[in-house]
XYZ file of C-alpha atoms in Angstrom:
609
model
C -2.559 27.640 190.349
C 0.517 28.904 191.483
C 3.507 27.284 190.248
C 5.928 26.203 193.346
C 9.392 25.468 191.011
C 9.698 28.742 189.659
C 9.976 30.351 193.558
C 12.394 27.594 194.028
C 14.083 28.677 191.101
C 14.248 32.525 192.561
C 15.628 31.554 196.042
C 18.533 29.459 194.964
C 19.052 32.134 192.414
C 19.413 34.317 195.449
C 21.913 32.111 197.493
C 24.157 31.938 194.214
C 24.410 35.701 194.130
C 24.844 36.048 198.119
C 28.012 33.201 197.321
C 29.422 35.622 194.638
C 28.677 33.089 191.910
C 29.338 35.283 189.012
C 27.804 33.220 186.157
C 25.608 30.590 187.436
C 24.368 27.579 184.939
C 20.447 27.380 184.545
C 18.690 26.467 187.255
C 16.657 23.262 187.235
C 14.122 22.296 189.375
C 12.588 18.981 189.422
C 10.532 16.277 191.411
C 12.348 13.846 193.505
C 12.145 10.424 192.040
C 9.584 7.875 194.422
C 11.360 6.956 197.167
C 13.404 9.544 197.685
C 13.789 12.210 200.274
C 12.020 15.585 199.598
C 9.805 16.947 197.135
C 11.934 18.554 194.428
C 15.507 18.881 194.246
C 18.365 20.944 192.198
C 21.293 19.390 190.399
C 22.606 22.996 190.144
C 25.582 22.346 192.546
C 26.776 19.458 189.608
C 26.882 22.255 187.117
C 29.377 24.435 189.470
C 31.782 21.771 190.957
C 34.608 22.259 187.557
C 34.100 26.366 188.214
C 34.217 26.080 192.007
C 36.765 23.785 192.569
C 34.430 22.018 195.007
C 32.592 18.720 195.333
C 28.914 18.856 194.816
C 27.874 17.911 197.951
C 29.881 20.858 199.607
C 28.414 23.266 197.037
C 25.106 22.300 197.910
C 25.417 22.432 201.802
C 26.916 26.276 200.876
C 23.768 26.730 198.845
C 21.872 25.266 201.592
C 23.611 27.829 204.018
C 22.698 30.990 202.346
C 18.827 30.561 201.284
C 16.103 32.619 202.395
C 12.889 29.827 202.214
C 9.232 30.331 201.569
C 7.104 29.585 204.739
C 6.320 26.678 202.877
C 9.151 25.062 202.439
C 9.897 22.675 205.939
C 13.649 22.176 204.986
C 16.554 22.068 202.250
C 18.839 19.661 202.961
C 21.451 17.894 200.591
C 21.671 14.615 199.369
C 24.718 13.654 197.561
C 25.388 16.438 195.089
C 21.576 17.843 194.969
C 20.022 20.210 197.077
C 16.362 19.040 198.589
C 13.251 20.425 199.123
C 11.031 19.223 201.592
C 7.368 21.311 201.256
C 4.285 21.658 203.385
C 2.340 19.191 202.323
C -0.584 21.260 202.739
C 0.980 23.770 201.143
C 1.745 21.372 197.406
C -1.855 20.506 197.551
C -3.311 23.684 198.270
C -1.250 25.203 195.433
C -2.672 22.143 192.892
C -6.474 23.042 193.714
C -5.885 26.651 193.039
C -7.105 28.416 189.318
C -4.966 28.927 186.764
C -3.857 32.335 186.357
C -4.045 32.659 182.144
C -1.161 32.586 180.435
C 0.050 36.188 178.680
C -0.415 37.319 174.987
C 2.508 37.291 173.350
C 2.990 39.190 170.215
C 3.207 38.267 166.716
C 1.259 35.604 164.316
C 1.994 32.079 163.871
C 0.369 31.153 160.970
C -0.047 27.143 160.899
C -0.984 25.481 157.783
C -1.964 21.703 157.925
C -4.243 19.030 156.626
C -4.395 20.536 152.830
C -5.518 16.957 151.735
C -5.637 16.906 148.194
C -9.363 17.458 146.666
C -9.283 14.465 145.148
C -10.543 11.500 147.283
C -11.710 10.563 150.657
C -9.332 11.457 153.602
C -6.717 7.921 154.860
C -5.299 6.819 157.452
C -1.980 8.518 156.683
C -3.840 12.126 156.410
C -4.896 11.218 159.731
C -1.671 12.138 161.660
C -1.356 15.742 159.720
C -4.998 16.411 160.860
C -4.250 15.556 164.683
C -0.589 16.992 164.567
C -1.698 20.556 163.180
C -4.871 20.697 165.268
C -3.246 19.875 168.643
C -0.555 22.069 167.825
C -2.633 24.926 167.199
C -4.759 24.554 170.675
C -1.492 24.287 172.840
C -0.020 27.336 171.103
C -3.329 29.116 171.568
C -3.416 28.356 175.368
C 0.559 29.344 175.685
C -0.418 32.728 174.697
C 0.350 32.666 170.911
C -2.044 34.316 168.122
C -2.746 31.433 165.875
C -4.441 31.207 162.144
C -4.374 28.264 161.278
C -4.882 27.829 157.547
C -5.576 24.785 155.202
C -4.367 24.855 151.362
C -6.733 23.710 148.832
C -4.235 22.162 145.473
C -6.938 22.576 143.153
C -4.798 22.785 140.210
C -2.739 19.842 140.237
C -2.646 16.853 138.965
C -4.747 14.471 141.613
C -7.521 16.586 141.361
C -7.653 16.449 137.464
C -7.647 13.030 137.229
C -10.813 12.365 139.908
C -12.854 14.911 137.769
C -11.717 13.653 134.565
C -12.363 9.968 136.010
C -16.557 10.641 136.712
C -16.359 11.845 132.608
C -14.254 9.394 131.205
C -16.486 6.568 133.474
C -19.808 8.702 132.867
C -20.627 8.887 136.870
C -22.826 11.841 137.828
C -24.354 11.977 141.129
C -23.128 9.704 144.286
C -26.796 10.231 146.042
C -27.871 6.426 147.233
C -24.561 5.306 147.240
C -21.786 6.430 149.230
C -20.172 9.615 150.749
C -19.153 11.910 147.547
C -15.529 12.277 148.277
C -15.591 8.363 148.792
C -17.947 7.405 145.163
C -14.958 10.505 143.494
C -11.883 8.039 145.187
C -13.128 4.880 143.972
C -13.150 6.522 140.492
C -9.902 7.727 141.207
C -8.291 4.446 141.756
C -10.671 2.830 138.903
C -8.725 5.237 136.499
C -5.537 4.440 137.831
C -6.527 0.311 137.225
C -7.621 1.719 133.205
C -3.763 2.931 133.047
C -2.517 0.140 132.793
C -3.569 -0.580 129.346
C -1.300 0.921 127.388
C -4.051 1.818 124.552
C -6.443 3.119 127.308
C -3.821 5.613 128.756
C -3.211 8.057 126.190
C -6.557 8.858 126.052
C -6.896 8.919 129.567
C -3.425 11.077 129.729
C -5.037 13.448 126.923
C -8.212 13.795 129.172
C -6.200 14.585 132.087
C -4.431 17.834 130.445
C -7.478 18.647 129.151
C -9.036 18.766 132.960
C -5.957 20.421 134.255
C -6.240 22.718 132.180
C -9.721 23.672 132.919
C -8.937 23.246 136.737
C -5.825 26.262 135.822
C -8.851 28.188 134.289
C -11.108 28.252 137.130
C -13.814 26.571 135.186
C -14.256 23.960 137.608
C -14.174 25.093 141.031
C -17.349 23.985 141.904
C -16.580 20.557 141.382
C -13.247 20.863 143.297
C -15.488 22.753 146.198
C -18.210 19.942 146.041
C -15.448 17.418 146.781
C -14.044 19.739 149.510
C -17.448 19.829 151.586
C -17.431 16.330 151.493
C -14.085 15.846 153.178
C -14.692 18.918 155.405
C -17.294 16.410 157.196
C -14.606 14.612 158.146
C -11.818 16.866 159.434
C -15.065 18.407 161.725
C -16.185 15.610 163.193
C -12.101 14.753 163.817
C -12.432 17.940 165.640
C -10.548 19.919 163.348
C -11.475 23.140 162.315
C -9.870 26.156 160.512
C -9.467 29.872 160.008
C -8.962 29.739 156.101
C -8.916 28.000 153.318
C -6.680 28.897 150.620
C -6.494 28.107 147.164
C -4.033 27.395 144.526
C -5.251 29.177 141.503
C -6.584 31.768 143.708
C -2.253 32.094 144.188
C -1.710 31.982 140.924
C -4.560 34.265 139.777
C -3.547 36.908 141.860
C -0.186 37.117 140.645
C 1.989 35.701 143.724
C 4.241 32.963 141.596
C 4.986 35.889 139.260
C 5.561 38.469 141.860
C 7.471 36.214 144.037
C 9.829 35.093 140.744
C 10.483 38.736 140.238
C 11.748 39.785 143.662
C 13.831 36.441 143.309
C 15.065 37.987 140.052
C 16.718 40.914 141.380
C 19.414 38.927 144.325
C 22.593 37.539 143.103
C 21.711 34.245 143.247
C 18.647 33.419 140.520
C 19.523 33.446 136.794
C 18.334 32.612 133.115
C 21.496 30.210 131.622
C 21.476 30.574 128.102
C 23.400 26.872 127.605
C 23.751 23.790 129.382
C 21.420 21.592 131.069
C 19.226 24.675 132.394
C 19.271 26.526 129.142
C 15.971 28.978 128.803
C 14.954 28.163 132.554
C 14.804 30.291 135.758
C 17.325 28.850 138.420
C 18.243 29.905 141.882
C 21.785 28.914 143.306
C 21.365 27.177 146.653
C 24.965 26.601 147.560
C 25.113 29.267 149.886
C 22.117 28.606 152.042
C 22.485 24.575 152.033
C 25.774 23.553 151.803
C 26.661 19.688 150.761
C 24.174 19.412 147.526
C 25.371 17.474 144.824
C 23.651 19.754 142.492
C 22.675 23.284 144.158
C 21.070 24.655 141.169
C 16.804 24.638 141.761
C 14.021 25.152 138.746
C 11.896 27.452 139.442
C 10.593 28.379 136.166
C 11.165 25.409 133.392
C 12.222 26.576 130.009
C 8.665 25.901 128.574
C 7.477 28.415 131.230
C 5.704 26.044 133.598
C 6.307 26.499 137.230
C 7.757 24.365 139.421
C 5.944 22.800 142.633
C 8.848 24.580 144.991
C 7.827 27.850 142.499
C 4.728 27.797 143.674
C 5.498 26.978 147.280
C 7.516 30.234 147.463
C 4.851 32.533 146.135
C 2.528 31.003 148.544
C 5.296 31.881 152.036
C 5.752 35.138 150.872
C 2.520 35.971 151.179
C 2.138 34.153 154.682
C 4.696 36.101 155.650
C 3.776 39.496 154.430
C 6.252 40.225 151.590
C 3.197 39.619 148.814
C -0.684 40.660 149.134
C -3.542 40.885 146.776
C -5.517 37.659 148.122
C -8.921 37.623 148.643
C -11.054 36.196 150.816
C -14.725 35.592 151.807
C -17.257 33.355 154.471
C -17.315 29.864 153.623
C -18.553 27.783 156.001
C -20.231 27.965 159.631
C -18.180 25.179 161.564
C -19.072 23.144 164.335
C -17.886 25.120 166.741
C -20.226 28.116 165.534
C -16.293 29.841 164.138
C -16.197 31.210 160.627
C -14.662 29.879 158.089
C -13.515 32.041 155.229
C -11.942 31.288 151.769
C -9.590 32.874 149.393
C -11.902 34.273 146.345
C -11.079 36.092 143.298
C -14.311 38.527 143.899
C -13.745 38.630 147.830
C -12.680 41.373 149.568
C -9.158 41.816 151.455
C -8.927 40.869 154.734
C -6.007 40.444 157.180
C -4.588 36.955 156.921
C -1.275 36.242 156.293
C 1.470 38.952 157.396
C 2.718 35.857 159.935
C 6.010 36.776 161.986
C 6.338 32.709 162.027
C 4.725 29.858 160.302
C 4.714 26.013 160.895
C 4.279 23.536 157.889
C 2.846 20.149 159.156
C 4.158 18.389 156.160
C 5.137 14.462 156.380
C 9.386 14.302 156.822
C 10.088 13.197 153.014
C 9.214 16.805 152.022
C 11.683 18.016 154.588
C 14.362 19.051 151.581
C 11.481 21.106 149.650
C 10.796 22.842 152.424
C 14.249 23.675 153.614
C 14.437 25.099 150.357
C 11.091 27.550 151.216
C 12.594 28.566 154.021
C 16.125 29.076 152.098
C 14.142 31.362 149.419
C 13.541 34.011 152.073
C 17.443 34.036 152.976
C 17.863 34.529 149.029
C 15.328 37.182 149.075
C 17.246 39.190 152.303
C 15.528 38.396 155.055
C 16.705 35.790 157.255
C 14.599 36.814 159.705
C 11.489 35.549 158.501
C 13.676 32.683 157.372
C 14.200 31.937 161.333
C 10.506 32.265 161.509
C 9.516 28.929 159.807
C 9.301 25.971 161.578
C 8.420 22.137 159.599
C 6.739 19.943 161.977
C 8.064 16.625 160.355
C 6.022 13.630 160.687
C 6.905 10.293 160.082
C 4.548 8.288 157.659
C 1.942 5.835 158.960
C 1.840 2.066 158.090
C -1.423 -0.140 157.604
C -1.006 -2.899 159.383
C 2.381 -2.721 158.446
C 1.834 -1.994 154.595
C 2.682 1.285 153.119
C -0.675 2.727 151.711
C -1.073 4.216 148.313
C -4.255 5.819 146.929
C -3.716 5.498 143.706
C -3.866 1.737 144.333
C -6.423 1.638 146.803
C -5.050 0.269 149.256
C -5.967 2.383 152.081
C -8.745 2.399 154.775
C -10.611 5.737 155.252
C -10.815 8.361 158.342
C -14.344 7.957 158.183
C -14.075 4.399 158.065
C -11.870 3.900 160.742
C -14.136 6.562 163.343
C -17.254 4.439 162.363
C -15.305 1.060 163.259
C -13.645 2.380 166.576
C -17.170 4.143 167.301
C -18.682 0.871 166.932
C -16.044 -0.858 169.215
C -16.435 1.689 171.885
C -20.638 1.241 171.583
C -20.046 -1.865 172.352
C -18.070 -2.030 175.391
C -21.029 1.126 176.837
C -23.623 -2.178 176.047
C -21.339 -4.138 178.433
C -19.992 -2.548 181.132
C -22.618 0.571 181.355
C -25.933 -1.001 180.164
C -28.302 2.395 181.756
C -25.775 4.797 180.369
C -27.974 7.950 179.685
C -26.542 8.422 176.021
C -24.680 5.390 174.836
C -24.616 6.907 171.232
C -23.080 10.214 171.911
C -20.613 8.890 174.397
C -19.578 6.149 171.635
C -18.838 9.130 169.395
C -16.522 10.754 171.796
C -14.493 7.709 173.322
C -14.259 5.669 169.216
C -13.362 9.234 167.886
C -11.336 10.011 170.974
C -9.235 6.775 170.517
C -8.574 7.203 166.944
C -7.581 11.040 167.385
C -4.704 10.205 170.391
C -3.526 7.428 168.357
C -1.838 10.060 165.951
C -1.156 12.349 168.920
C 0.650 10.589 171.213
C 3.784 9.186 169.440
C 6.292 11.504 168.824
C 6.325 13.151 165.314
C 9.612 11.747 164.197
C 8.585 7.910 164.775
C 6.385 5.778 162.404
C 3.321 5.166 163.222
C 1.867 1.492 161.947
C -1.695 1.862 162.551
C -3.411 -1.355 163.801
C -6.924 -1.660 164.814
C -6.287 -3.957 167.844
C -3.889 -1.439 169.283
C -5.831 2.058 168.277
C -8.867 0.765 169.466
C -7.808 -0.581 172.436
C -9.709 1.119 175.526
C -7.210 -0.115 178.331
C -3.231 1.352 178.418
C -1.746 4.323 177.002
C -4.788 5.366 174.963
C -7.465 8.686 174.536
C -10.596 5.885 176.372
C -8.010 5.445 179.308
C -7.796 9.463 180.140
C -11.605 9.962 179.226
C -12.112 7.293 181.895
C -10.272 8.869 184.251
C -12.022 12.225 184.061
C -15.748 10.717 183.837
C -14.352 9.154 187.180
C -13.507 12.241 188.562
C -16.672 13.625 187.585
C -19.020 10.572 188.949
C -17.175 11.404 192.707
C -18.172 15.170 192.026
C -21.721 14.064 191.052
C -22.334 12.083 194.103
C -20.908 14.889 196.188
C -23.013 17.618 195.175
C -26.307 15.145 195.703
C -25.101 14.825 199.167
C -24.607 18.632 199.700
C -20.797 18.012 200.038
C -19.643 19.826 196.662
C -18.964 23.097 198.607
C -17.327 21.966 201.897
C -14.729 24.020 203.177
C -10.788 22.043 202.969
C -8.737 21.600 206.237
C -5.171 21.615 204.197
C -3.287 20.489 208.101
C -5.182 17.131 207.314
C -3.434 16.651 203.990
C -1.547 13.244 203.971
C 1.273 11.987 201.498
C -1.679 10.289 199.009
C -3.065 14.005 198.075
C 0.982 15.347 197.688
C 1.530 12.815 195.195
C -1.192 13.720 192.990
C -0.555 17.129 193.236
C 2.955 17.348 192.271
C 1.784 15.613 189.093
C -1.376 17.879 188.588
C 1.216 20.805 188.926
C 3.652 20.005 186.589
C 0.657 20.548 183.941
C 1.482 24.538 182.958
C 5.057 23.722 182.569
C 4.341 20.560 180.250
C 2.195 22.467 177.944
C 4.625 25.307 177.530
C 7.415 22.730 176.655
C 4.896 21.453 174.186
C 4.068 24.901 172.417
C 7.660 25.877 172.591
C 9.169 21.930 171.055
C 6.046 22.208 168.685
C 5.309 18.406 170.161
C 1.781 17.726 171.154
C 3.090 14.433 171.834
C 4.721 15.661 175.020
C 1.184 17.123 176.399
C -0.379 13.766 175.498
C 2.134 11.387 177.219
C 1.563 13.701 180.625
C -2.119 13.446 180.285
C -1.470 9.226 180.455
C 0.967 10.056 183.707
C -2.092 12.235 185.040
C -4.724 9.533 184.816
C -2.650 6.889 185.994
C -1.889 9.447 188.919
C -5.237 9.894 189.522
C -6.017 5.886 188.912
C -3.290 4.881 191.424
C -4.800 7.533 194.123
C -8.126 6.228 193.702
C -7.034 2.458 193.978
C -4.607 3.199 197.009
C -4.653 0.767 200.273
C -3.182 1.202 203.476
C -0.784 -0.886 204.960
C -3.696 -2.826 206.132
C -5.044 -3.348 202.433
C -7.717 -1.195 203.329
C -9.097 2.211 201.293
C -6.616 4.902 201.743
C -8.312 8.001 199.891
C -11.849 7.457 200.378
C -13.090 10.821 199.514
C -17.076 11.144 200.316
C -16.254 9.124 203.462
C -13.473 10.801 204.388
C -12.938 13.147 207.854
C -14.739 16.971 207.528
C -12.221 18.826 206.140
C -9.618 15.925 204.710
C -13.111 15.346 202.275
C -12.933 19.290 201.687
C -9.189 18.911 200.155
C -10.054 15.727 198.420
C -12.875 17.396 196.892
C -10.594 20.042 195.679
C -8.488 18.022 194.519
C -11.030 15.867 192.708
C -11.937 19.137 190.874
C -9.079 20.357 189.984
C -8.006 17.126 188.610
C -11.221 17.130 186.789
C -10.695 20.898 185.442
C -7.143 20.056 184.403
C -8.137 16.738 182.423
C -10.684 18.485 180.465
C -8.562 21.159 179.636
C -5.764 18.635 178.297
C -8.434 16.621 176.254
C -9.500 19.480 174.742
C -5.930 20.723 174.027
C -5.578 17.094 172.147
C -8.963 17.196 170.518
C -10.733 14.594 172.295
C -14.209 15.388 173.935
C -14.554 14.980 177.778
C -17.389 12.677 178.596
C -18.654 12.788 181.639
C -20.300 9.114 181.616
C -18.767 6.299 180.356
């Protein structure tokens, strides 16, 4: 698929240097709104009118003047202070049934680090948008050309995690077998705990029980039961579609040695120091005021005077080594996923392997840790090297309401990933019974569109916004939702179906015959490369999502169009030899491209529905 803007781009690039336009403002190239005259259309005469001296309109008639077209291009005229591009109709849809040419490696690592759910409980709603965000994310970037590990951090030494394992003692629960999903029979005893705490003569012992734990959890003596837990929720990220290159561990970080190494190189810059009075006495400090200016108090714990680390400590030690400046982890295989890719986890008998040394990471952490991390990526400016420093990105999300509630596990009220797939699979199994009674696999296709809807749910808001998760509106298979696009591709893929049991599939496409309909669609279908390189370079899967709804409804509207006479104007079996050969190719590389986008989302592409 060639793309038409860029060549655009070039020629009036071209007429600006034949006018002796010394330093031209970027070029832009975009579609012509409906209605209006042309194809695409440059605002670049705007940008020159204060340099120039010279009303837009007679800058773009000078523009107009000098260019040397493509073939393809029928004529540039202007229209007010824009300069127009009227194409060869054949030409636009020719260019949108055309393969992709694949997009070029670029060098470096991002390493991408999302989900790392505590191992404490079954997965939320609110872990839900992490999951999606960091998954997406790492598919676009993969397609744009970027070399992705995408890593998932296992806390198994804090806190949450102590008090579910310290729960099934202090309750004296053993196995969950006949009852319910582990990580789900671990999270009710979490919450059961946190009901206990509230008698004041219960919670000592229950706080003394807790230490205890955490301090066996420090000591590695209870990794299996953290990793028992872990497999449990792993069944849920896969069948979310979300898989990963490695898992990492917190007291693997520690046991290695990374807090302490990182605390020493910290030790030797100007700004990180042991006060001997005050309100810091005896602890290890580092100075922000230099790096983040406008704190009321710039001073950060790193190491408290009793010699326990900090959260941000330990957040440190773990981006140095992500970004090369510690080693010594260990890894091994973990897990076969889905997908049939390894999955491999940090170990203290492993062997050393190659993750880490990233050139840029991306945190998908919710927006009230954006301070905390500012102050990660602030610790590499401290250390010297503001480089890597420009390398880390925080994709910020905004939390996500229950029905307009804020959740809170430790008060159960929540509803479950799992629980919400198995209600929205439900929903969609449902509307298969009604509308598609012979449909060849009604349970499988259920899967994809219930887990499809719930997926694009978190995907297709922007990061920033709140999400408040409703069922009516998640599940909803009509409007701007995942069902809606994976209707419009099993459409696409019914038409193709028929046409290759008629012998049709292969006919060759008369591109003269092309008519306005087949334009439209195209100039949509071809703003697809573009729209997933803005995504991968904003880090906003939300973008790629909101032009796979404009795509479908493209693609709806072209099916559905009438002619003046209200009668079918894109029939495409029935149409004329050769007008059926380019809606055929169109048809199919509609189809290609919607796959390609569901998959870059996570959602599965059914071809029946």
């Amino acid at each position: 698929m060639q793309e038409i803007k860029p060549q655009l781009k070039t020629a009036v690039a071209a007429a600006l240097d034949a006018l002796g336009v010394a330093d031209p403002p970027e070029i832009i190239v975009q579609e012509t709104p409906e209605g209006k005259e042309g194809d695409y259309a440059t605002p670049v005469a705007m940008g020159l009118a204060r340099s120039l001296r010279k009303p837009p309109p007679a800058i773009a008639a000078e523009i107009a003047e000098k260019l040397q077209l493509p073939q393809w291009v029928k004529r540039a005229f202007v229209t007010g202070g824009y300069l127009n591009f009227e194409l060869e109709a054949g030409f636009v849809t020719q260019t949108a049934t055309q393969t992709a040419e694949p997009w070029a490696k670029l060098p470096g690592k991002v390493l991408l680090e999302h989900t790392s759910v505590n191992p404490n409980k079954e997965l939320h709603v609110g872990h839900l948008r992490n999951i999606c965000l960091g998954d997406s994310l790492a598919r676009i970037l993969r397609l744009a050309g970027r070399n992705v590990e995408v890593m998932n951090y296992i806390d198994d030494t804090g806190r949450n995690a102590a008090e579910s394992l310290f729960a099934l003692e202090y309750f004296g629960l053993g196995a969950s077998e006949g009852y319910k999903k582990y990580d789900h029979f671990v999270g009710d005893a979490y919450v059961r705990l946190h009901q206990e705490m509230a008698d004041e003569e219960k919670k000592a012992t229950i706080e003394k029980g807790v230490q205890e734990t955490l301090h066996r959890l420090e000591a590695g003596q209870l990794r299996s039961e953290v990793d028992r837990l872990l497999r449990s929720q792993l069944q849920t990220m896969y069948r979310l579609g979300a898989e990963y290159d490695a898992l990492v561990w917190e007291s693997d970080i520690v046991r290695e040695g990374l807090l302490s190494q990182a605390m020493k190189a910290l030790e030797n810059t100007p700004y990180v120091s042991r006060p001997t009075e005050g309100k810091y006495a005896g602890a290890f400090v580092m100075d922000m005021s230099p790096f983040i200016p406008g704190l009321e108090d710039p001073y950060l714990v790193l190491i408290r005077s009793n010699g326990t680390s900090t959260y941000t400590a330990k957040d440190i030690g773990l981006q140095f080594w992500k970004m090369g400046l510690l080693g010594g982890v260990k890894f091994k295989e973990y897990d076969t996923q889905p997908s049939g890719h390894l999955l491999y986890t940090s170990f203290p008998q492993g062997s050393p392997m190659d993750f880490g040394k990233a050139t840029e990471t991306i945190n998908v952490v919710d927006a009230r840790q954006s301070h905390a991390l500012r102050i990660v990526q602030a610790s590499l400016e401290v250390e010297g090297r503001p480089d890597l420093a420009q390398g880390c990105f925080h994709l910020a999300y905004e939390t996500v309401l229950l029905e307009g509630k804020q959740m809170s596990g430790r008060k159960g009220i929540t509803v479950s990933v799992d629980e919400v797939m198995n209600e929205a699979v439900k929903r969609a199994r449902a509307i298969i019974a009604e509308k598609n009674p012979q449909h060849p696999a009604p349970d499988q296709a259920a899967e994809m569109v219930g887990v499809g809807a719930v997926r694009f749910a978190m995907i297709k808001t922007e990061a920033k916004k709140q999400i408040d998760f409703r069922y009516e509106q998640a599940l909803s298979f009509e409007g701007d939702t995942g069902p809606y696009v994976q209707y419009a591709y099993a459409r696409a893929c019914s038409i193709l179906r028929k046409a290759a049991e008629q012998g049709l599939l292969d006919e060759k496409p008369d591109f003269a015959q092309t008519t306005a309909y087949e334009v439209g669609l195209s100039k949509t279908l071809l703003r697809f490369p573009e729209v997933v390189q803005e995504a991968a370079r904003a880090k906003a899967p939300h973008i790629l999502a909101q032009h796979l709804l404009e795509l479908a409804a493209a693609w709806n509207a072209y099916y559905n169009a009438k002619t003046p006479q209200g009668k079918p104007a894109t029939v495409v079996l029935g149409a004329p030899q050769g007008l059926r050969g380019v809606r055929l190719g169109l048809v199919k590389s509609l189809q290609s491209t919607l796959k390609m986008g569901l998959e870059l989302v996570g959602l599965a592409a059914p071809e029946v529905m």
